[in-house]
PDB file of C-alpha atoms and ligand atoms in Angstrom:
ATOM      1  CA  UNK A   1     104.232 121.349 110.625  1.00  0.00           C
ATOM      2  CA  UNK A   2     102.997 117.698 109.770  1.00  0.00           C
ATOM      3  CA  UNK A   3     100.160 117.321 107.376  1.00  0.00           C
ATOM      4  CA  UNK A   4      97.232 115.077 108.163  1.00  0.00           C
ATOM      5  CA  UNK A   5      97.013 111.986 106.618  1.00  0.00           C
ATOM      6  CA  UNK A   6      93.945 112.697 104.985  1.00  0.00           C
ATOM      7  CA  UNK A   7      94.906 116.059 103.541  1.00  0.00           C
ATOM      8  CA  UNK A   8      94.562 115.563  99.767  1.00  0.00           C
ATOM      9  CA  UNK A   9      96.281 117.961  97.229  1.00  0.00           C
ATOM     10  CA  UNK A  10      93.900 120.752  96.403  1.00  0.00           C
ATOM     11  CA  UNK A  11      95.066 123.366  93.816  1.00  0.00           C
ATOM     12  CA  UNK A  12      93.352 126.105  95.805  1.00  0.00           C
ATOM     13  CA  UNK A  13      95.311 125.476  98.629  1.00  0.00           C
ATOM     14  CA  UNK A  14      99.029 125.698  97.606  1.00  0.00           C
ATOM     15  CA  UNK A  15     100.450 124.783 101.167  1.00  0.00           C
ATOM     16  CA  UNK A  16      98.849 121.401 100.728  1.00  0.00           C
ATOM     17  CA  UNK A  17     101.118 120.668  97.642  1.00  0.00           C
ATOM     18  CA  UNK A  18     104.249 121.148  99.723  1.00  0.00           C
ATOM     19  CA  UNK A  19     105.090 117.928 101.796  1.00  0.00           C
ATOM     20  CA  UNK A  20     107.583 118.328 104.718  1.00  0.00           C
ATOM     21  CA  UNK A  21     110.354 116.975 102.881  1.00  0.00           C
ATOM     22  CA  UNK A  22     113.770 116.826 104.961  1.00  0.00           C
ATOM     23  CA  UNK A  23     117.283 115.133 104.582  1.00  0.00           C
ATOM     24  CA  UNK A  24     117.222 111.524 105.293  1.00  0.00           C
ATOM     25  CA  UNK A  25     119.756 111.849 108.127  1.00  0.00           C
ATOM     26  CA  UNK A  26     117.339 114.184 109.859  1.00  0.00           C
ATOM     27  CA  UNK A  27     114.679 111.544 110.301  1.00  0.00           C
ATOM     28  CA  UNK A  28     116.996 108.999 111.413  1.00  0.00           C
ATOM     29  CA  UNK A  29     116.341 109.178 115.153  1.00  0.00           C
ATOM     30  CA  UNK A  30     112.551 108.773 114.423  1.00  0.00           C
ATOM     31  CA  UNK A  31     113.005 105.754 112.079  1.00  0.00           C
ATOM     32  CA  UNK A  32     113.350 102.328 113.274  1.00  0.00           C
ATOM     33  CA  UNK A  33     116.353 100.296 111.777  1.00  0.00           C
ATOM     34  CA  UNK A  34     113.927  97.929 109.819  1.00  0.00           C
ATOM     35  CA  UNK A  35     112.539 101.017 107.998  1.00  0.00           C
ATOM     36  CA  UNK A  36     115.799 102.517 107.695  1.00  0.00           C
ATOM     37  CA  UNK A  37     116.943  99.482 105.535  1.00  0.00           C
ATOM     38  CA  UNK A  38     113.984 100.478 103.049  1.00  0.00           C
ATOM     39  CA  UNK A  39     114.014 104.131 103.009  1.00  0.00           C
ATOM     40  CA  UNK A  40     117.660 104.649 102.889  1.00  0.00           C
ATOM     41  CA  UNK A  41     118.409 101.950 100.152  1.00  0.00           C
ATOM     42  CA  UNK A  42     119.838 103.542  96.701  1.00  0.00           C
ATOM     43  CA  UNK A  43     119.361 100.404  94.599  1.00  0.00           C
ATOM     44  CA  UNK A  44     116.238  99.499  92.827  1.00  0.00           C
ATOM     45  CA  UNK A  45     113.126  99.236  95.084  1.00  0.00           C
ATOM     46  CA  UNK A  46     111.263  97.224  92.507  1.00  0.00           C
ATOM     47  CA  UNK A  47     113.828  94.694  92.926  1.00  0.00           C
ATOM     48  CA  UNK A  48     114.000  94.747  96.758  1.00  0.00           C
ATOM     49  CA  UNK A  49     110.190  94.568  96.760  1.00  0.00           C
ATOM     50  CA  UNK A  50     110.251  91.271  94.551  1.00  0.00           C
ATOM     51  CA  UNK A  51     112.868  89.710  96.813  1.00  0.00           C
ATOM     52  CA  UNK A  52     111.129  90.463  99.858  1.00  0.00           C
ATOM     53  CA  UNK A  53     107.968  89.299  98.417  1.00  0.00           C
ATOM     54  CA  UNK A  54     109.290  85.732  98.267  1.00  0.00           C
ATOM     55  CA  UNK A  55     107.315  84.626  95.298  1.00  0.00           C
ATOM     56  CA  UNK A  56     104.398  86.856  95.782  1.00  0.00           C
ATOM     57  CA  UNK A  57     103.451  88.032  92.302  1.00  0.00           C
ATOM     58  CA  UNK A  58     104.745  91.685  91.668  1.00  0.00           C
ATOM     59  CA  UNK A  59     102.713  93.993  89.576  1.00  0.00           C
ATOM     60  CA  UNK A  60     103.050  97.596  88.665  1.00  0.00           C
ATOM     61  CA  UNK A  61      99.516  99.077  88.603  1.00  0.00           C
ATOM     62  CA  UNK A  62      99.288 102.161  86.443  1.00  0.00           C
ATOM     63  CA  UNK A  63      96.999 104.701  88.524  1.00  0.00           C
ATOM     64  CA  UNK A  64      97.600 107.732  86.257  1.00  0.00           C
ATOM     65  CA  UNK A  65      99.874 108.947  83.452  1.00  0.00           C
ATOM     66  CA  UNK A  66      99.574 112.600  81.996  1.00  0.00           C
ATOM     67  CA  UNK A  67     101.019 115.798  81.144  1.00  0.00           C
ATOM     68  CA  UNK A  68     100.215 118.386  83.586  1.00  0.00           C
ATOM     69  CA  UNK A  69     101.960 121.085  85.900  1.00  0.00           C
ATOM     70  CA  UNK A  70     103.683 119.586  88.925  1.00  0.00           C
ATOM     71  CA  UNK A  71     103.131 120.786  92.452  1.00  0.00           C
ATOM     72  CA  UNK A  72     105.370 123.517  93.443  1.00  0.00           C
ATOM     73  CA  UNK A  73     107.563 121.416  95.554  1.00  0.00           C
ATOM     74  CA  UNK A  74     107.957 118.966  92.619  1.00  0.00           C
ATOM     75  CA  UNK A  75     109.110 121.555  90.268  1.00  0.00           C
ATOM     76  CA  UNK A  76     111.375 123.100  92.649  1.00  0.00           C
ATOM     77  CA  UNK A  77     112.997 119.679  93.212  1.00  0.00           C
ATOM     78  CA  UNK A  78     113.511 119.622  89.578  1.00  0.00           C
ATOM     79  CA  UNK A  79     114.606 123.296  89.018  1.00  0.00           C
ATOM     80  CA  UNK A  80     111.449 123.741  86.694  1.00  0.00           C
ATOM     81  CA  UNK A  81     109.696 126.944  86.489  1.00  0.00           C
ATOM     82  CA  UNK A  82     106.404 126.732  88.009  1.00  0.00           C
ATOM     83  CA  UNK A  83     104.208 127.097  85.108  1.00  0.00           C
ATOM     84  CA  UNK A  84     105.814 124.313  82.799  1.00  0.00           C
ATOM     85  CA  UNK A  85     104.244 121.053  82.283  1.00  0.00           C
ATOM     86  CA  UNK A  86     105.770 117.748  83.087  1.00  0.00           C
ATOM     87  CA  UNK A  87     105.280 113.997  82.444  1.00  0.00           C
ATOM     88  CA  UNK A  88     103.451 112.886  85.601  1.00  0.00           C
ATOM     89  CA  UNK A  89     103.069 109.024  86.470  1.00  0.00           C
ATOM     90  CA  UNK A  90     101.534 107.707  89.564  1.00  0.00           C
ATOM     91  CA  UNK A  91     101.602 103.921  90.274  1.00  0.00           C
ATOM     92  CA  UNK A  92     100.979 101.481  93.014  1.00  0.00           C
ATOM     93  CA  UNK A  93     103.571  98.715  93.285  1.00  0.00           C
ATOM     94  CA  UNK A  94     101.506  95.523  94.388  1.00  0.00           C
ATOM     95  CA  UNK A  95     102.409  92.141  95.768  1.00  0.00           C
ATOM     96  CA  UNK A  96      99.692  89.605  95.585  1.00  0.00           C
ATOM     97  CA  UNK A  97      97.594  92.702  94.497  1.00  0.00           C
ATOM     98  CA  UNK A  98      98.042  94.406  97.746  1.00  0.00           C
ATOM     99  CA  UNK A  99      99.699  97.816  97.387  1.00  0.00           C
ATOM    100  CA  UNK A 100     102.748  98.220  99.223  1.00  0.00           C
ATOM    101  CA  UNK A 101     103.996 101.449  97.693  1.00  0.00           C
ATOM    102  CA  UNK A 102     102.502 104.265  95.741  1.00  0.00           C
ATOM    103  CA  UNK A 103     104.877 106.296  93.728  1.00  0.00           C
ATOM    104  CA  UNK A 104     104.604 109.571  91.993  1.00  0.00           C
ATOM    105  CA  UNK A 105     107.096 110.510  89.274  1.00  0.00           C
ATOM    106  CA  UNK A 106     107.544 113.649  87.521  1.00  0.00           C
ATOM    107  CA  UNK A 107     109.954 114.599  84.525  1.00  0.00           C
ATOM    108  CA  UNK A 108     110.293 117.919  82.476  1.00  0.00           C
ATOM    109  CA  UNK A 109     109.074 117.522  79.161  1.00  0.00           C
ATOM    110  CA  UNK A 110     112.464 119.107  77.769  1.00  0.00           C
ATOM    111  CA  UNK A 111     114.267 116.378  79.354  1.00  0.00           C
ATOM    112  CA  UNK A 112     112.074 113.462  77.972  1.00  0.00           C
ATOM    113  CA  UNK A 113     112.994 113.960  74.348  1.00  0.00           C
ATOM    114  CA  UNK A 114     114.157 110.527  72.792  1.00  0.00           C
ATOM    115  CA  UNK A 115     112.774 108.513  75.747  1.00  0.00           C
ATOM    116  CA  UNK A 116     109.501 106.676  75.013  1.00  0.00           C
ATOM    117  CA  UNK A 117     108.509 106.684  78.743  1.00  0.00           C
ATOM    118  CA  UNK A 118     104.965 107.296  78.084  1.00  0.00           C
ATOM    119  CA  UNK A 119     105.047 103.776  76.704  1.00  0.00           C
ATOM    120  CA  UNK A 120     106.034 102.141  79.815  1.00  0.00           C
ATOM    121  CA  UNK A 121     102.694 101.021  80.819  1.00  0.00           C
ATOM    122  CA  UNK A 122     102.969  98.634  83.853  1.00  0.00           C
ATOM    123  CA  UNK A 123     106.640  97.951  83.411  1.00  0.00           C
ATOM    124  CA  UNK A 124     108.742  99.590  86.362  1.00  0.00           C
ATOM    125  CA  UNK A 125     110.189 102.825  85.791  1.00  0.00           C
ATOM    126  CA  UNK A 126     112.977 101.359  87.841  1.00  0.00           C
ATOM    127  CA  UNK A 127     113.538  98.545  85.516  1.00  0.00           C
ATOM    128  CA  UNK A 128     114.321 100.960  82.917  1.00  0.00           C
ATOM    129  CA  UNK A 129     116.329 103.853  85.182  1.00  0.00           C
ATOM    130  CA  UNK A 130     118.701 101.164  86.734  1.00  0.00           C
ATOM    131  CA  UNK A 131     119.511  99.787  83.105  1.00  0.00           C
ATOM    132  CA  UNK A 132     121.077 103.271  82.391  1.00  0.00           C
ATOM    133  CA  UNK A 133     124.852 103.130  82.716  1.00  0.00           C
ATOM    134  CA  UNK A 134     125.545 106.590  83.844  1.00  0.00           C
ATOM    135  CA  UNK A 135     122.621 106.936  86.207  1.00  0.00           C
ATOM    136  CA  UNK A 136     123.199 109.424  89.006  1.00  0.00           C
ATOM    137  CA  UNK A 137     120.805 109.893  92.212  1.00  0.00           C
ATOM    138  CA  UNK A 138     120.456 112.918  94.301  1.00  0.00           C
ATOM    139  CA  UNK A 139     120.250 112.472  98.008  1.00  0.00           C
ATOM    140  CA  UNK A 140     117.372 110.777  99.520  1.00  0.00           C
ATOM    141  CA  UNK A 141     114.845 113.104 101.082  1.00  0.00           C
ATOM    142  CA  UNK A 142     112.045 111.811 103.543  1.00  0.00           C
ATOM    143  CA  UNK A 143     108.402 112.865 104.570  1.00  0.00           C
ATOM    144  CA  UNK A 144     106.621 111.128 107.896  1.00  0.00           C
ATOM    145  CA  UNK A 145     103.200 111.737 105.706  1.00  0.00           C
ATOM    146  CA  UNK A 146     100.980 109.538 103.524  1.00  0.00           C
ATOM    147  CA  UNK A 147     100.884 110.112  99.647  1.00  0.00           C
ATOM    148  CA  UNK A 148      98.680 112.994  98.894  1.00  0.00           C
ATOM    149  CA  UNK A 149      97.412 111.266  96.076  1.00  0.00           C
ATOM    150  CA  UNK A 150      96.254 108.011  97.176  1.00  0.00           C
ATOM    151  CA  UNK A 151      94.158 107.357 100.266  1.00  0.00           C
ATOM    152  CA  UNK A 152      96.070 104.384 101.947  1.00  0.00           C
ATOM    153  CA  UNK A 153      98.380 105.479 105.024  1.00  0.00           C
ATOM    154  CA  UNK A 154     101.729 104.702 105.432  1.00  0.00           C
ATOM    155  CA  UNK A 155     104.686 105.537 107.694  1.00  0.00           C
ATOM    156  CA  UNK A 156     107.276 107.000 105.289  1.00  0.00           C
ATOM    157  CA  UNK A 157     107.499 108.733 102.094  1.00  0.00           C
ATOM    158  CA  UNK A 158     110.953 109.344 100.345  1.00  0.00           C
ATOM    159  CA  UNK A 159     112.120 111.349  97.048  1.00  0.00           C
ATOM    160  CA  UNK A 160     115.106 111.730  94.879  1.00  0.00           C
ATOM    161  CA  UNK A 161     116.072 112.940  91.757  1.00  0.00           C
ATOM    162  CA  UNK A 162     117.429 110.462  89.076  1.00  0.00           C
ATOM    163  CA  UNK A 163     119.761 111.804  86.419  1.00  0.00           C
ATOM    164  CA  UNK A 164     120.888 110.295  83.195  1.00  0.00           C
ATOM    165  CA  UNK A 165     122.611 112.641  80.683  1.00  0.00           C
ATOM    166  CA  UNK A 166     120.144 115.533  79.991  1.00  0.00           C
ATOM    167  CA  UNK A 167     117.173 113.269  81.348  1.00  0.00           C
ATOM    168  CA  UNK A 168     116.040 113.875  85.007  1.00  0.00           C
ATOM    169  CA  UNK A 169     113.124 112.466  86.925  1.00  0.00           C
ATOM    170  CA  UNK A 170     112.020 112.965  90.357  1.00  0.00           C
ATOM    171  CA  UNK A 171     110.655 109.821  92.017  1.00  0.00           C
ATOM    172  CA  UNK A 172     108.477 109.983  95.009  1.00  0.00           C
ATOM    173  CA  UNK A 173     107.629 106.664  96.858  1.00  0.00           C
ATOM    174  CA  UNK A 174     105.330 106.403  99.801  1.00  0.00           C
ATOM    175  CA  UNK A 175     105.481 103.212 101.793  1.00  0.00           C
ATOM    176  CA  UNK A 176     102.197 101.964 102.807  1.00  0.00           C
ATOM    177  CA  UNK A 177     100.706 100.386 105.956  1.00  0.00           C
ATOM    178  CA  UNK A 178     100.069  97.146 103.962  1.00  0.00           C
ATOM    179  CA  UNK A 179     103.634  96.634 103.451  1.00  0.00           C
ATOM    180  CA  UNK A 180     104.254  97.121 107.165  1.00  0.00           C
ATOM    181  CA  UNK A 181     101.677  94.431 107.917  1.00  0.00           C
ATOM    182  CA  UNK A 182     102.590  91.812 105.494  1.00  0.00           C
ATOM    183  CA  UNK A 183     106.314  92.119 106.199  1.00  0.00           C
ATOM    184  CA  UNK A 184     105.623  92.459 110.166  1.00  0.00           C
ATOM    185  CA  UNK A 185     107.774  96.034 109.811  1.00  0.00           C
ATOM    186  CA  UNK A 186     107.111  98.436 112.787  1.00  0.00           C
ATOM    187  CA  UNK A 187     104.818 101.453 112.607  1.00  0.00           C
ATOM    188  CA  UNK A 188     107.620 103.609 111.544  1.00  0.00           C
TER     189      UNK A 188
HETATM  190  C1  ISJ B   1     112.432 103.810  90.656  1.00  0.00           C
HETATM  191  C2  ISJ B   1     112.067 102.724  90.766  1.00  0.00           C
HETATM  192  O1  ISJ B   1     110.748 102.412  89.992  1.00  0.00           O
HETATM  193  C3  ISJ B   1     109.709 101.972  90.827  1.00  0.00           C
HETATM  194  C4  ISJ B   1     108.639 102.067  89.819  1.00  0.00           C
HETATM  195  C5  ISJ B   1     107.985 103.426  89.324  1.00  0.00           C
HETATM  196  C6  ISJ B   1     107.123 103.277  88.324  1.00  0.00           C
HETATM  197  O2  ISJ B   1     107.022 102.002  87.426  1.00  0.00           O
HETATM  198  O3  ISJ B   1     106.469 104.302  88.062  1.00  0.00           O
HETATM  199  C7  ISJ B   1     108.373 104.462  90.115  1.00  0.00           C
HETATM  200  C8  ISJ B   1     108.960 104.363  91.426  1.00  0.00           C
HETATM  201  C9  ISJ B   1     109.513 103.214  91.797  1.00  0.00           C
HETATM  202  O4  ISJ B   1     108.905 102.751  93.182  1.00  0.00           O
HETATM  203  C10 ISJ B   1     112.694 101.716  91.428  1.00  0.00           C
HETATM  204  O5  ISJ B   1     112.176 100.395  91.173  1.00  0.00           O
HETATM  205  O6  ISJ B   1     113.513 102.024  92.265  1.00  0.00           O
END
């Protein structure tokens, strides 16, 4: 069942919190090569966006950062019991003020000790992650629906868990139609 693009996360409707994530390879037949190069990339998305922006000003716009219960599918991806709080961060990655990607990251509080990620502000989480020498990244999963926490439509979402020692963070990135328009990418 593919969720409509307008369904927003409603706590009363737990099903709405579970996006249809599936392994990257399962989505390959439906994904154009142009998008595959973005969605399947395992290095820093921030660095790729800056390069593709060709001089456009890059900015991380902080939409929300709080301690809250993650959605069930987020808790499950982190192996976190359902009722535990996590550090939640939602950002828009903008080029010349136009959001190309929105991202929602979730990290268990017990794994955050000693890392002052709450002070990231509008610095890219990726710029910190990819500086960690022993960074590990789980296989990428994809969903063909838009971000449930943001109104702009988009062709693909992806998620993976980054680990560094005991630290773990689930990073979910939703590519937007504005990025497809600005880079002349196919609809999906
Ligand atoms: C994980 C990365 O960091 C990006 C920046 C984020 C942030 O600042 O919150 C979140 C997800 C990413 O799109 C990356 O650059 O690959």
